[in-house]
Amino acid sequence: MSDLTGETPEAPEPTPEGAIPSVAARLALYQRAGGVITPILTALIAFLIGGLVVYATTGKNPVSTYKAIFKGSGLSWLSPVSVHWHTFYPNGIDWTGWDTNNLTALNLQQTLIIVTPLILTGLAVAFAFRCGLFNIGGNGQYTVGAITAVQFGIWFSGLPGPLHVIIAMIAATLAGAAWGGIAGLLKATTGAHEVITTIMLNWIALWVGSYLVGFNGPLQDPRQISAPVTRPIAQSAHLHVFWGNPLLQGLHVGFFIALAALVVYWILLNRTTLGYEVRAVGFNAEAARYGGISVKRNYFLAMAISGAFAGLAGSIDLLGWQFNLDLTTVQSVQIGFIGIAVALLGRNSAVGILFSALMFGALLNGTSSRNLDPSIFRPELAGNLTRIIQGLVVLFVGADLLILYLWQARKKVRLSQRKGAEQA
Amino acid sequence: MVDEAPVLELRGITKRFPGVVANDSVDFDLRRGEVHALLGENGAGKSTLMNVLYGLYHPDEGEVLVKGKPIRLHSPKDAINHGIGMVHQHFMLIPVMTVAENIVLATEPTHAGVLLDYGAANRRVAELSKSFNFAIDPGARVESITVGQQQRVEILKALYRAADILILDEPTAVLTPQEARELFEILKTLTNEGMSVIFITHKLNEVLEVADRITVLRRGKRIDTVDRQGATEQGLARMMVGRDVLLRVDKAAPEVAESLLSVDDLHVVDDRGLEAVRGVSFNVRSGEIVGLAGVDGNGQSELIDAITGLRRVSSGLVTIGERDVTGDNPSSILDRGLGHIPEDRQLRGLVLEFSLAENLALHDFDKPPDSRWGWLFPRQLIRRARDLLKQYDVRGGGPQTRAAALSGGNQQKVVLAREIGREPSVLIAAQPTRGLDVGAIEFVHRRLIEARDNGKAVLLVSLELDEILSLSDRVLVVYEGQIVAEHGPDVSEEQLGIEMTGGGREVAA
């Protein structure tokens, strides 16, 4: 029996416990480092393999292909070189007679118009991810948002502009939230897996939308019996174009709404009790339940909020540049799926999503037939190149761990080589 | 029977991980026919050393000699080929396969090189088990035999691969006292046959019972190797921890007052739809610790979950203070003055990816001052965390550190800080020291006693009888979902052991 009852654990007792965290802390550091490096690596490898496909299948030079895509994306507008070019050669030297800088600006506007909904559908996937849910339903939620926006854009045509826009956007956001919320509700009440239900809801949205805008559908424009398209929305519901010519599809203020959504996403997750609950459920649902958090409620809310982001995306596209909805558009929505790649590559962080949305937006616009010189690479193939890269990104992000492992294995090899050298 | 020539020798083993030296020039030798205990706290480097020996890690310096010859181990396969067998703490068995199938796995006897020869497999396993008095049915499915028997299957697996050096990693962690005693008998048989055993543990009493020699590791260094003769628990503990340790918990007589938690004829159904708690009634009064002793899986988890609102109650009543809380949701029960140290801190107690500040707010994040109108105040979380971490002596990180980065002992301190820090009237502690080392156990025990002395009603659920006996003022024994006995604090371990396994019913061999 010891008489050291008074001894407190503050006694000089550097337990081995002190040593363990530092190992874990190092590991955490590696992972954090990997958090920036691996997505970049992932993208690079995807581009590399995409380039190999280009070379192997068409014999074209992948480098010049990528250069052309980059040029078509208009991103070079941001680089100082092009700005200086403009300064030294105010009229440009392009033999087409276009002002190079203006063409680049036009391309960048197009890219950012695509980036805008990509950010939002990326957020729609990311928010659900943070709650441990996989939202495949971005497409359906987007479609529902677009349909709602077109209806509200046609109604209330007497309203002043900003108010009309806001009403249409809120309605579309709520519609998207409802669409996502259905999947969340089903998950919470019956345990139905959200992957299955969101895919089903995608198809429901697609066919309901097709019915609504299709021939003799309730939303079809009665003045154009021969075309499956809705009436255009009122001028007051158009989003303001702040850069470029509105007639040439300039960049609308929806871009700023998407940027604001990134901020909202971050605040929601990190500065609200709702975000705390969502993250707790996402990391460890059992601990959250033990802590007194209703897991079911969070499943519903997370899916609804995800759907809200996607619904907002649908309304921005519609109010920003589409202005009406036709059958082909409804049936060929892909943006929700690209959002998955955006969220995965962006690691569900606000900043990451911004950059990966920029990358995918640039890729999509750069490979569009209008922007790619057919002598360099056939645009109809280039569109598929985008999809290949998109697929590879999803594949590689799943292999994050593999990349991290290789990263560390390389270190190990180096270490043992050094040791071998010492011994020799 | 002990032969002086070492069958195994580790010389100057050094293994570094980034930022830490897990093994610092450790020497270790194993003689033929001895049980050599490797003693140390969690993180002292025991596992690292054994992983080096088993070929899982490559040492940065030092060499391994088997029977005098230096060898290089690149994988567990090399270790097996050199006659080294390891029984892990978590068994590596396939539950749906039979004992014999598990044992011959990877070295199956076959017909014509393709078809598994079940007959031969069963026969060989039966012979082997008989030669060591193991009494195991080779045809039984692993999932249907007891944990103690599963452990013997693991040992047989090593023997089947012709191991003569056996590493046992914390082998008694999962056993009842009776099963542990049987294991010790088995180890005697094995060493009499000329096998050598390395016995890894942090339990002092076991070491003195089973080992011939004892090597103590502390923070990666070998402190000393001593013979069992002349070694004392107190002396070993000092070597392990580096200071004097309180092995017995000192506590004053309880000052019992009114009942704060009462459970009345409670029935609870488990995940498989079977009744796991079958009419349990008891109460816990202010100022006492009631210990609930029982073998794992006799309804303890379901009982706790039902009390805390995490599981539906089929029938019966749960009362906290004066209030009926049966069927309430977990957060309102927590707010009625319940603290709950869950049995699995990593699964339930903590969100490992959360910072410590966030973890400490797990119950209160949705109330002022942590938040208002749904708006979270991270700085308030950090402020409170800073106080609590200091109060509970959590080391290895600050409020912003992720919980995953802490050691087990410090993680548990965080859970304790949260649960006791809320000043509950009733505290449920489920296996509060599982997987902790001596120093941390001492800390947890002291905090529980302190809670009791502050007038809380403490319900302690533990599989460790030592713990139940040293802390409890009353002991309840649970068996198959029912309370089968109640004792004062001075009941013997043997008595509890018998009642825990069904009241003198024969313990399966």
XYZ file of C-alpha atoms in Angstrom, chain A residues 408-424, chain B residues 15 58-60 72:
22
model
C 4.723 7.348 -48.382
C 6.135 4.258 -50.033
C 8.406 6.506 -52.081
C 9.704 7.995 -48.861
C 10.278 4.569 -47.412
C 12.258 3.497 -50.450
C 14.361 6.631 -50.246
C 15.005 5.999 -46.585
C 16.122 2.447 -47.093
C 18.283 3.478 -50.032
C 19.995 6.011 -47.852
C 20.523 3.357 -45.220
C 21.870 0.984 -47.809
C 24.300 3.646 -48.941
C 25.459 4.178 -45.397
C 26.083 0.508 -44.912
C 27.999 0.160 -48.153
C 12.565 1.360 -34.275
C 11.680 -3.765 -39.944
C 13.907 -2.462 -37.184
C 16.059 0.558 -37.953
C 16.082 -11.364 -41.294
